[in-house]
GROMACS .gro file of C-alpha atoms in nm:
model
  405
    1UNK     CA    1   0.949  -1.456   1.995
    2UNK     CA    2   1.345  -1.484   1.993
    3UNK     CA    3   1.338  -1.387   1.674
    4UNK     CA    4   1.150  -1.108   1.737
    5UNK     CA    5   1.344  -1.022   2.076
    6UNK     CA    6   1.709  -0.999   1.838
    7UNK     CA    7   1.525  -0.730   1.582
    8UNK     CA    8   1.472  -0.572   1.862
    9UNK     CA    9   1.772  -0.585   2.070
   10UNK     CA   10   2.006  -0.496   1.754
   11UNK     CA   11   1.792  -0.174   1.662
   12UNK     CA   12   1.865  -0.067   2.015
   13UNK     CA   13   2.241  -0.147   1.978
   14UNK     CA   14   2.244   0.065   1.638
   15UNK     CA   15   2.029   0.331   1.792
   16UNK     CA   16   2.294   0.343   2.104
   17UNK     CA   17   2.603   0.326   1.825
   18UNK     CA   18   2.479   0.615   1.618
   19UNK     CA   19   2.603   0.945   1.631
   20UNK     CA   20   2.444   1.242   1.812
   21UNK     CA   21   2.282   1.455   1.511
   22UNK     CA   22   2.181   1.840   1.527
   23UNK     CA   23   1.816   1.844   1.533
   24UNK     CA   24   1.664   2.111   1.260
   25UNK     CA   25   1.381   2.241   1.395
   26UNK     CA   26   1.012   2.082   1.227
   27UNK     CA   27   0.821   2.304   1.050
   28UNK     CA   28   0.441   2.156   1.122
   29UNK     CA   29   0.143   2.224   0.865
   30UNK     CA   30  -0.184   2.176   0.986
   31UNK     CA   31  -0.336   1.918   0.784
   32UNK     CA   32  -0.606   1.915   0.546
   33UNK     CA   33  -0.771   1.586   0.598
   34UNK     CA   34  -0.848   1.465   0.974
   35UNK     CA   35  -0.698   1.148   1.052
   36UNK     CA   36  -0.883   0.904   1.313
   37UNK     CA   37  -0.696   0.915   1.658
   38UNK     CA   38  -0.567   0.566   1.752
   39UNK     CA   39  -0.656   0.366   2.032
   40UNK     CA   40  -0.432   0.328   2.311
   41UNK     CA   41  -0.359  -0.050   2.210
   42UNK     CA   42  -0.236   0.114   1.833
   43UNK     CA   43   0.003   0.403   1.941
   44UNK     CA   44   0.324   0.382   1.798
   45UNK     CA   45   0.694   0.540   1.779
   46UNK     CA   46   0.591   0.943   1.639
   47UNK     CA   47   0.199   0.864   1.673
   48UNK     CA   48   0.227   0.626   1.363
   49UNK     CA   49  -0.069   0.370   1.289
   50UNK     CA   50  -0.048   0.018   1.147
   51UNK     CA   51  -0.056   0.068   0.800
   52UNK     CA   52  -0.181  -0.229   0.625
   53UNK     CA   53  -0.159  -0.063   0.267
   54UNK     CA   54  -0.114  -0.268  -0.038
   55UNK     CA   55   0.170  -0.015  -0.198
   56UNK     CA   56   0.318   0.203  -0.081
   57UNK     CA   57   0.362   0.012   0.194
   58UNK     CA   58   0.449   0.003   0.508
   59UNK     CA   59   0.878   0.062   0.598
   60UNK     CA   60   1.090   0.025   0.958
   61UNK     CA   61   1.026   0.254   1.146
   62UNK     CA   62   1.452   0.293   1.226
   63UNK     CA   63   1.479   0.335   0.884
   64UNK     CA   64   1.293   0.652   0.853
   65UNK     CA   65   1.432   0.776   1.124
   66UNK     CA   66   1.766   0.747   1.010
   67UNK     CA   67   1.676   0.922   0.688
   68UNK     CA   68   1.535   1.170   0.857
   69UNK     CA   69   1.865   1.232   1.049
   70UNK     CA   70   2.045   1.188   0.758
   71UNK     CA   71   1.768   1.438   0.561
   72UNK     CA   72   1.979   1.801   0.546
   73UNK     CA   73   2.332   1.711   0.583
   74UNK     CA   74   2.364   1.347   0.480
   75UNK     CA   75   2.686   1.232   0.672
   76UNK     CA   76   2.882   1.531   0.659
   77UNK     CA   77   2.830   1.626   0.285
   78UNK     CA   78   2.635   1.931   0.346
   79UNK     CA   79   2.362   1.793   0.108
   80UNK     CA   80   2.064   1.610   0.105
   81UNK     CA   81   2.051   1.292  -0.159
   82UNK     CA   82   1.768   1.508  -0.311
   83UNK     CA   83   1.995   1.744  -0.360
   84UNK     CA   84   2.345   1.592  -0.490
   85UNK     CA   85   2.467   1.489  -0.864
   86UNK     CA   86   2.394   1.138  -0.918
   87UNK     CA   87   2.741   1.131  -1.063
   88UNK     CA   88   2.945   1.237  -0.739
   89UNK     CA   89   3.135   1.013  -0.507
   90UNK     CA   90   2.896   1.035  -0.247
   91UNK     CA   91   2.615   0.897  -0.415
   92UNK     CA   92   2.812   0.669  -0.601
   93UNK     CA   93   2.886   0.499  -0.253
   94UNK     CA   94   2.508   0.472  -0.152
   95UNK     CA   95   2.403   0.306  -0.519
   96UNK     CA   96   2.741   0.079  -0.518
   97UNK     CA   97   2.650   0.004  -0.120
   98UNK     CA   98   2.267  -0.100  -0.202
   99UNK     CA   99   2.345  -0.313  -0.536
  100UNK     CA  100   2.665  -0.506  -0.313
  101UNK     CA  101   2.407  -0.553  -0.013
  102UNK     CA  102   2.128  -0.619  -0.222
  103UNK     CA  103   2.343  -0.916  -0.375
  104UNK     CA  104   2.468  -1.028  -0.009
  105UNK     CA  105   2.110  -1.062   0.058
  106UNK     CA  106   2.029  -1.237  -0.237
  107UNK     CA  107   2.297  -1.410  -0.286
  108UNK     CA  108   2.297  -1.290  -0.626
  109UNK     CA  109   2.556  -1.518  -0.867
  110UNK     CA  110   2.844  -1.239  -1.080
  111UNK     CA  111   2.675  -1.323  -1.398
  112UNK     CA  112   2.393  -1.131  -1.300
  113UNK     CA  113   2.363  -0.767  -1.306
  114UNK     CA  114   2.134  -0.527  -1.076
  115UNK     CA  115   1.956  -0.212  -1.201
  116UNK     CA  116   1.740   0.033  -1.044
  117UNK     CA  117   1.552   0.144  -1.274
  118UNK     CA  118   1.273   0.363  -1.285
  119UNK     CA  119   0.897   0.339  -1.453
  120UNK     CA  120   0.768   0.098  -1.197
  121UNK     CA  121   0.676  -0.246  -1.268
  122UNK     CA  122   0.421  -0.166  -1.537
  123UNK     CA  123   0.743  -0.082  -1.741
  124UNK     CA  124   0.914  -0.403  -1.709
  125UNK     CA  125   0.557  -0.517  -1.899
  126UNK     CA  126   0.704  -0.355  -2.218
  127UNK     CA  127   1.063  -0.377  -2.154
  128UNK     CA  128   1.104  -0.769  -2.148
  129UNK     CA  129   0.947  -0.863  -2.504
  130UNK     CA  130   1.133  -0.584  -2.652
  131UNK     CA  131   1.439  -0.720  -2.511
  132UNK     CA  132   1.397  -1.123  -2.510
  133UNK     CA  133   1.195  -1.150  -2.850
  134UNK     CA  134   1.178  -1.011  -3.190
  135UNK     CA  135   0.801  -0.949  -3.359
  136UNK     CA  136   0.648  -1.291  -3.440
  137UNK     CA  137   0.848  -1.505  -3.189
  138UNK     CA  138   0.640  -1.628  -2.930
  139UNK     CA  139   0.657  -1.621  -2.541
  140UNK     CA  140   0.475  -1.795  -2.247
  141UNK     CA  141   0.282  -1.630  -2.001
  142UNK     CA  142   0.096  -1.785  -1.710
  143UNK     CA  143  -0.176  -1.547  -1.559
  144UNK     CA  144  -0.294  -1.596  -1.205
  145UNK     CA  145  -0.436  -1.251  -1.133
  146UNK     CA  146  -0.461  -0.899  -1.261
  147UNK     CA  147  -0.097  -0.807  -1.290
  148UNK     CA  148   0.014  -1.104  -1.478
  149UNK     CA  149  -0.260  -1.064  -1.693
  150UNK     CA  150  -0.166  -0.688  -1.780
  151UNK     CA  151   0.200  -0.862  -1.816
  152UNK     CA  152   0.050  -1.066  -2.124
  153UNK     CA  153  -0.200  -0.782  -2.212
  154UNK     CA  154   0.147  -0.547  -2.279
  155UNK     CA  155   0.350  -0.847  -2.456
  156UNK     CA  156   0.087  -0.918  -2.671
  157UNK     CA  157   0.199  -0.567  -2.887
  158UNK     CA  158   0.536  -0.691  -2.971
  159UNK     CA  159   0.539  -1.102  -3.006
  160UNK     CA  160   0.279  -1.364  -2.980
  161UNK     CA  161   0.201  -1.465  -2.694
  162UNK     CA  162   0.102  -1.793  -2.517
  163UNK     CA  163  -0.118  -1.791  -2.254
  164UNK     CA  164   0.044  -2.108  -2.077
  165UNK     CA  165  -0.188  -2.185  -1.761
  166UNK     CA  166  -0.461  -1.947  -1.595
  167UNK     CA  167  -0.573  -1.918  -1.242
  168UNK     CA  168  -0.868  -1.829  -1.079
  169UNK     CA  169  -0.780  -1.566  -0.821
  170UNK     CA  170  -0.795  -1.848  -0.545
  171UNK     CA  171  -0.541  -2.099  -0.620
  172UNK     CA  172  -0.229  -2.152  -0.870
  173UNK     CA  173  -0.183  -2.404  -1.160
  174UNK     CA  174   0.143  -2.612  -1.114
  175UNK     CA  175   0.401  -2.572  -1.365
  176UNK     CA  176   0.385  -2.905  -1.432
  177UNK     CA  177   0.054  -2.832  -1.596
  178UNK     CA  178   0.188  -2.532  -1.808
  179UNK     CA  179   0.124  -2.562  -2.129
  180UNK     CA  180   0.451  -2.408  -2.242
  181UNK     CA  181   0.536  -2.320  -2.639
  182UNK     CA  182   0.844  -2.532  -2.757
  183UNK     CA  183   0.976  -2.250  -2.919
  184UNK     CA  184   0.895  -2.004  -2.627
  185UNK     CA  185   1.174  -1.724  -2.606
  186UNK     CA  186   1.101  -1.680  -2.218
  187UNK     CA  187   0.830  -1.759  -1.928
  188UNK     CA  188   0.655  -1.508  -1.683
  189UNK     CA  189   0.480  -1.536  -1.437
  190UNK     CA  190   0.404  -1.322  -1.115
  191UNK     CA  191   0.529  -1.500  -0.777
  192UNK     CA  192   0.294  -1.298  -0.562
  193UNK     CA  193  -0.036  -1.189  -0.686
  194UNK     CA  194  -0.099  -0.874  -0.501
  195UNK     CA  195  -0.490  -0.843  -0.555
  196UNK     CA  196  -0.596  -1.227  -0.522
  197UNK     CA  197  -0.327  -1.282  -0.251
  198UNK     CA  198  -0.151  -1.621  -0.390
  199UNK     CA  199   0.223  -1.694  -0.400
  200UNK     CA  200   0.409  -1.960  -0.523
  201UNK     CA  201   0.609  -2.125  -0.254
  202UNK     CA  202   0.845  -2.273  -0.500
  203UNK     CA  203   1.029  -2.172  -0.808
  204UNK     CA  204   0.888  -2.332  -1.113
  205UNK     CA  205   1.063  -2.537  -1.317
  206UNK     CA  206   1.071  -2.493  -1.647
  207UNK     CA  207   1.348  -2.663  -1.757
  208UNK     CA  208   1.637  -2.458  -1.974
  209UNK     CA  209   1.346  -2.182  -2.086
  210UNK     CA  210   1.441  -1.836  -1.944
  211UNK     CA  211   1.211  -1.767  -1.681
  212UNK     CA  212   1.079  -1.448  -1.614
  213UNK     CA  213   0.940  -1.343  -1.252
  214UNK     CA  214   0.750  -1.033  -1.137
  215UNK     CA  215   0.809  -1.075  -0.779
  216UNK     CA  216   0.688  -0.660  -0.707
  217UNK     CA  217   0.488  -0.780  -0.377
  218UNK     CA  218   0.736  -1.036  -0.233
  219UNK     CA  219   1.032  -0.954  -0.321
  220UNK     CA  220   1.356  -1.030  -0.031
  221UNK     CA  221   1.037  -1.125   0.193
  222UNK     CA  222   1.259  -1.508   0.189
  223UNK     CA  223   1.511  -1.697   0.016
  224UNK     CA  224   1.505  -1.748  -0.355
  225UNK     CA  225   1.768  -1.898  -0.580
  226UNK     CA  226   1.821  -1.638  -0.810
  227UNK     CA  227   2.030  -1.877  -1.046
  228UNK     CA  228   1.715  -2.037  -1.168
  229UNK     CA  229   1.562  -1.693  -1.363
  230UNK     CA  230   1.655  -1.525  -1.640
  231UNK     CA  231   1.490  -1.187  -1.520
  232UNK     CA  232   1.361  -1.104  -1.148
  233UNK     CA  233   1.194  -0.749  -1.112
  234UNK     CA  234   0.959  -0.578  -0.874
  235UNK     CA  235   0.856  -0.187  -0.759
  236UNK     CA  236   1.041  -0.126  -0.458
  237UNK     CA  237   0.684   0.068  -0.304
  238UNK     CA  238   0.573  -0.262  -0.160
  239UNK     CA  239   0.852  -0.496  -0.021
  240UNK     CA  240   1.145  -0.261  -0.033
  241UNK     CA  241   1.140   0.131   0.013
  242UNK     CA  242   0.937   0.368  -0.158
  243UNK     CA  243   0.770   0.399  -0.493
  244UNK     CA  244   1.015   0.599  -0.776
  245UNK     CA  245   1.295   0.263  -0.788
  246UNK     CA  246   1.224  -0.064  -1.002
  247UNK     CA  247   1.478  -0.314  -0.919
  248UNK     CA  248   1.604  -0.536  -1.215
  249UNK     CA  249   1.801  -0.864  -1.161
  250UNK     CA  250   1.876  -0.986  -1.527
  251UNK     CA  251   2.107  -1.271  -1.667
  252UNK     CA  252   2.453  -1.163  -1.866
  253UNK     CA  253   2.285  -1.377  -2.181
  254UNK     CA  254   2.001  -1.195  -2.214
  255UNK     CA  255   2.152  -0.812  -2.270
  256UNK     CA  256   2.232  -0.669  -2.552
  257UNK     CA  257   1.909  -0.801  -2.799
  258UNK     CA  258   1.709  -0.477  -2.780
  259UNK     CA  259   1.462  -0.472  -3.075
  260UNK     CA  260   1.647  -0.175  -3.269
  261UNK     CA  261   1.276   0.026  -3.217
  262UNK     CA  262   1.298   0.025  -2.876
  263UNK     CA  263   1.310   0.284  -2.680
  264UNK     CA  264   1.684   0.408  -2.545
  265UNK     CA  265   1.547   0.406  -2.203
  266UNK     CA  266   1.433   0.046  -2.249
  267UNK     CA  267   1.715  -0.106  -2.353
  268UNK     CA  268   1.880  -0.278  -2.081
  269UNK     CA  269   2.209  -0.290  -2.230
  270UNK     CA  270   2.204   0.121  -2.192
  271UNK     CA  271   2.114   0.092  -1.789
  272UNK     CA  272   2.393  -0.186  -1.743
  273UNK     CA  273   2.650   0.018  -1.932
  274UNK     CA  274   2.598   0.308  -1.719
  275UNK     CA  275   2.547   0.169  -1.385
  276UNK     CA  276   2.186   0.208  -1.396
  277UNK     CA  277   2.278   0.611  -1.388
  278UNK     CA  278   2.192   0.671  -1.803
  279UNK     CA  279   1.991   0.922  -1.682
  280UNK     CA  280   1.932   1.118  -1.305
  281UNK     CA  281   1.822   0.771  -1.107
  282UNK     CA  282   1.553   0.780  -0.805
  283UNK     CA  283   1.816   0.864  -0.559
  284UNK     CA  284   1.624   0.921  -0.236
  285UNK     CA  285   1.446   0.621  -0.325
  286UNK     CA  286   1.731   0.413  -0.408
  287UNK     CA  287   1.899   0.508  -0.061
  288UNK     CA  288   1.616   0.452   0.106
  289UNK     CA  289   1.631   0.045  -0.032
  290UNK     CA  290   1.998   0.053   0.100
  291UNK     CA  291   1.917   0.102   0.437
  292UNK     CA  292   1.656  -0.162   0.404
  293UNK     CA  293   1.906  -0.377   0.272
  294UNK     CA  294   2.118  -0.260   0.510
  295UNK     CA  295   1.912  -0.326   0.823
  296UNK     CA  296   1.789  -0.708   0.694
  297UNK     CA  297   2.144  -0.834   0.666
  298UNK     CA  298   2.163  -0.705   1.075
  299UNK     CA  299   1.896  -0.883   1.099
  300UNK     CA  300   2.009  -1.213   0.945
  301UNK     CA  301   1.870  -1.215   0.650
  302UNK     CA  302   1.601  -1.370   0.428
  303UNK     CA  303   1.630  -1.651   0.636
  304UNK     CA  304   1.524  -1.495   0.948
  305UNK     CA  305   1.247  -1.229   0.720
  306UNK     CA  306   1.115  -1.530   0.618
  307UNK     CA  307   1.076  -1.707   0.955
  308UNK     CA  308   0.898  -1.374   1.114
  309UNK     CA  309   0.691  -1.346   0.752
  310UNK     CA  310   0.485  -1.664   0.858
  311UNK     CA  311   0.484  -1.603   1.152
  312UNK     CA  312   0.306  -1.303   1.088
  313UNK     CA  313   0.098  -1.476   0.856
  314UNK     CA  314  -0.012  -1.748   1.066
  315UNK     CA  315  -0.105  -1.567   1.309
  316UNK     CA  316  -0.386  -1.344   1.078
  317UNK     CA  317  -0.501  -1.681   0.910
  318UNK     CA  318  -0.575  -1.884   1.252
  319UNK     CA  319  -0.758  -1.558   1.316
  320UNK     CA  320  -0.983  -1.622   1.000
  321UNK     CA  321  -1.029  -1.998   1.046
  322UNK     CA  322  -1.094  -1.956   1.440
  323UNK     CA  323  -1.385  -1.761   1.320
  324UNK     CA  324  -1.631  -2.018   1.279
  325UNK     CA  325  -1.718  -1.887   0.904
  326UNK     CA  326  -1.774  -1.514   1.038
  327UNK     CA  327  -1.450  -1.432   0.783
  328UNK     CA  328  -1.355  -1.633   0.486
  329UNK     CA  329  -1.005  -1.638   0.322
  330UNK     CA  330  -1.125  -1.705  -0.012
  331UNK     CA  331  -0.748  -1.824  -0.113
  332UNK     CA  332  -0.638  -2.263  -0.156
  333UNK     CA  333  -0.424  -2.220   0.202
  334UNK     CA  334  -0.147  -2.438   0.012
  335UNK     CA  335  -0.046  -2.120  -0.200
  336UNK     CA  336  -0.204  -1.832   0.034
  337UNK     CA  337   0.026  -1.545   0.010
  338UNK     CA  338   0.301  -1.468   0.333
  339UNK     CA  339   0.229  -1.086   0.202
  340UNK     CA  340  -0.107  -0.977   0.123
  341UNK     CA  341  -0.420  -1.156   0.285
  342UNK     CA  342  -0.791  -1.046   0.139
  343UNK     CA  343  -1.062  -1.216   0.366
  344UNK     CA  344  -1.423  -1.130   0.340
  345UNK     CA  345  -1.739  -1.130   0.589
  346UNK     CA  346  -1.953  -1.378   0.356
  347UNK     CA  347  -2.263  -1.375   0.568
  348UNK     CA  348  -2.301  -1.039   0.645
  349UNK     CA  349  -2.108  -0.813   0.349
  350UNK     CA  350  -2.267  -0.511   0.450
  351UNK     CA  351  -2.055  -0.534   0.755
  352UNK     CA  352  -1.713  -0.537   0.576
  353UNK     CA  353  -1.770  -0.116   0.525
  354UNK     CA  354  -1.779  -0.092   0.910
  355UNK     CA  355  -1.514  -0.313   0.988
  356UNK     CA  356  -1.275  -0.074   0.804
  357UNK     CA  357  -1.459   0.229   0.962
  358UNK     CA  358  -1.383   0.099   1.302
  359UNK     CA  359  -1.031  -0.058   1.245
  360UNK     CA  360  -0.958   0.292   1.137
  361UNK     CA  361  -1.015   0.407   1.448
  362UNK     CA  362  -0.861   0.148   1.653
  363UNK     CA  363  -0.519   0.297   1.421
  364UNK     CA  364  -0.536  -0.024   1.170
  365UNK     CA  365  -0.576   0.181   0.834
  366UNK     CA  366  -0.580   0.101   0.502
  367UNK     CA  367  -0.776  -0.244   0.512
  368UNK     CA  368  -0.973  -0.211   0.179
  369UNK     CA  369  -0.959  -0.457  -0.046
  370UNK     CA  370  -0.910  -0.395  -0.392
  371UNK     CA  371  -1.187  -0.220  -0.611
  372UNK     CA  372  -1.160  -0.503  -0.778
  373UNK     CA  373  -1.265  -0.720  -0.594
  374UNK     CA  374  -1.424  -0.582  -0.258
  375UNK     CA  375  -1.357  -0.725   0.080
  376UNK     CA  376  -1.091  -0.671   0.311
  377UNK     CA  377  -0.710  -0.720   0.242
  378UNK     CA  378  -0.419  -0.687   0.503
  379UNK     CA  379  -0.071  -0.646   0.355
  380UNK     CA  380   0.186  -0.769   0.627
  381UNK     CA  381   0.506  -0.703   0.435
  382UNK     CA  382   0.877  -0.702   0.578
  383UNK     CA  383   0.813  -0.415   0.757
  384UNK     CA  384   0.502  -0.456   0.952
  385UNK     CA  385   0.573  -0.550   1.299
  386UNK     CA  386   0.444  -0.870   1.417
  387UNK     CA  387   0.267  -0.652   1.745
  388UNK     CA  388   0.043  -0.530   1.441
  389UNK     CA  389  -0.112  -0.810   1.296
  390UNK     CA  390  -0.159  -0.932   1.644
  391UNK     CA  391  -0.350  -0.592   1.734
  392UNK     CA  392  -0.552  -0.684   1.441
  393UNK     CA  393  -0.589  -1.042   1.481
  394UNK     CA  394  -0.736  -0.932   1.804
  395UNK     CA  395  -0.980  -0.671   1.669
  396UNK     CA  396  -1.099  -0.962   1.421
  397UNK     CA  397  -1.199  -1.168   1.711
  398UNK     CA  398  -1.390  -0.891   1.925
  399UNK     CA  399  -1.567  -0.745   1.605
  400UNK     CA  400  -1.685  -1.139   1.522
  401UNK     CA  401  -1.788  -1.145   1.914
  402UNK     CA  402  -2.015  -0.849   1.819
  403UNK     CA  403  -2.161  -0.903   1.517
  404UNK     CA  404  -2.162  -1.297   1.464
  405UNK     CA  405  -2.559  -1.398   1.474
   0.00000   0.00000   0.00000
């Protein structure tokens, strides 16, 4: 509750210390799709709902706002960020803001270097064998869901790859029963398994092999010792800001080996060289990450995200367990994911369509679970205030109340 009681208390004190901007008058289109109208217990700042989507996610609520201050005239400039050269001054001071914030944050070491990058995750897939290994060398990959698994899938058309250790969707084999390649160029593996909702809670070790981590769905969600990877990337659409930016943390060492068929644009040695700007970058979404950035360090950082994270969390899995079976978190609770929670109705599945119908419209949207896999699944990232996943927490009880036989 302190914790919570200091976000709050230092958004006021920004909101208070920013300047007075000219309001542009809002140009409203009716829209095409009807929207459920939330209950009272779900209104929010500009009629918002709690948005429990997967990605694109979720982001502070003080952070749109600002943008959308900062939308025509950003700071004086008389331009938009959609609208000015990636290679002026002014945007050069948002991208060299986020990256030195970013590695505040991070506490990133100076033998690293940060890209933003664009292509989303799914390009990182392709990017990292045809940077780390030449054809025929062999890497490690550990699959614990569906996005490490498309990992390997991609790797598999440049080296040969070893499938160290697979999990089953509910819990995570320990490193230390990897079976990793002695000749292994790198190791991957996915710290936070969207879909299946499992997350390491500790870097593996994998002694002086480079390790590889797609951390898309948890990334500056808490601490990590960045020192201990060779390569740390994730899609900003869940975690961070929205979807366009790929952030890229990668080790001095491992630039520069580019297959000599791969692509210019996936070559990291061409993004470092040119400040990740080889090409027009995602600006909008790259500013948008900055003020995330920016606002987390106010905060305290991924010390204090972290804190409020399972806090969160703990309060939507005592919901599950205090159910007496009505909802089952099908995920081993020693590796259940601080991000994304699936739970399921196991007695009564037909029920699980009307407990999204009716969340809906209590304002709690976007509770699906994957196609995938069916169920429910509530993504509590950075961004989703703690008030929401007790609204919901609360809805879980009453709709048990009502339906439990």
């Amino acid at each position: 509750m302190q914790l919570r009681q200091q976000m709050k208390a230092a958004a006021g004190r920004r909101s208070a210390a920013r300047p007075a901007v000219a309001r542009v008058p809002t140009v409203r289109v009716q829209a095409t799709v009807a929207m459920p109208a939330p209950s009272a217990a779900a209104v929010q700042p500009h009629g918002r709902v709690f948005n429990f989507s997967a990605g694109p996610a979720v982001l502070p609520v003080d952070v749109l706002e600002r943008a959308q201050a900062d939308l025509i005239n950003w700071q004086g400039s008389g331009m938009s960020i959609m609208e000015m050269s990636h290679r002026g001054k002014e945007f050069e001071s948002v991208i060299k803001k986020a990256e030195a914030d970013l590695r505040t944050l991070l506490n990133i070491p100076s033998n690293y270097k940060v890209l933003f990058l664009q292509g989303g995750a799914s390009t990182q897939f392709s990017m990292i064998p045809l940077n780390l290994a030449k054809a025929g060398e062999t890497v490690d990959y550990v699959i614990t869901g569906a996005w490490s698994k498309k990992a390997a899938e991609e790797a598999k058309k440049y080296c040969n790859v070893n499938i160290a250790a697979k999990g089953d969707n509910k819990s995570l084999p320990p490193a230390s029963a990897w079976k990793l390649s002695p000749d292994s160029r790198y190791v991957h593996y996915c710290d936070n398994e969207t879909i299946g909702g499992v997350e390491y809670k500790a870097t593996p070790e994998v002694g002086d092999r480079v390790l590889v981590s797609d951390m898309s769905s948890n990334f500056i969600s808490k601490p990590i010792d960045v020192s201990k990877y060779g390569i740390i990337y994730a899609g900003a659409q869940k975690n961070v800001g929205p979807s366009g930016v790929t952030i890229v943390i990668i080790r001095e060492d491992l630039i520069g080996h580019a297959r000599p068929e791969a692509p210019t644009m996936l070559d990291y040695k061409i993004h470092v060289e040119n400040d990740s700007m080889y090409n027009t970058p995602p600006c909008w979404s790259i500013y948008i990450c900055g003020l995330v950035f920016e606002k987390l360090l106010k905060l305290g950082g991924l010390e204090a995200m972290q804190k409020l994270n399972e806090e969160k969390a703990a309060v939507l899995y005592d919901a599950i367990a205090a159910s007496n079976g009505f909802y089952n978190s099908p995920v081993d609770p020693a590796v259940r994911s601080l991000m994304n929670v699936p739970f399921t109705i196991p007695s009564q599945p037909d029920l699980e369509k009307v407990f999204i119908k009716e969340a809906e419209k209590a304002g709690m949207l976007q509770l699906k679970g994957h196609r995938s896999v069916g169920g429910m699944r509530a993504s509590i990232y950075n961004a989703m205030p703690i008030e929401g996943v007790q609204q919901l927490a609360s809805f879980m009880k009453e709709f048990a109340a009502k339906h439990a036989k």
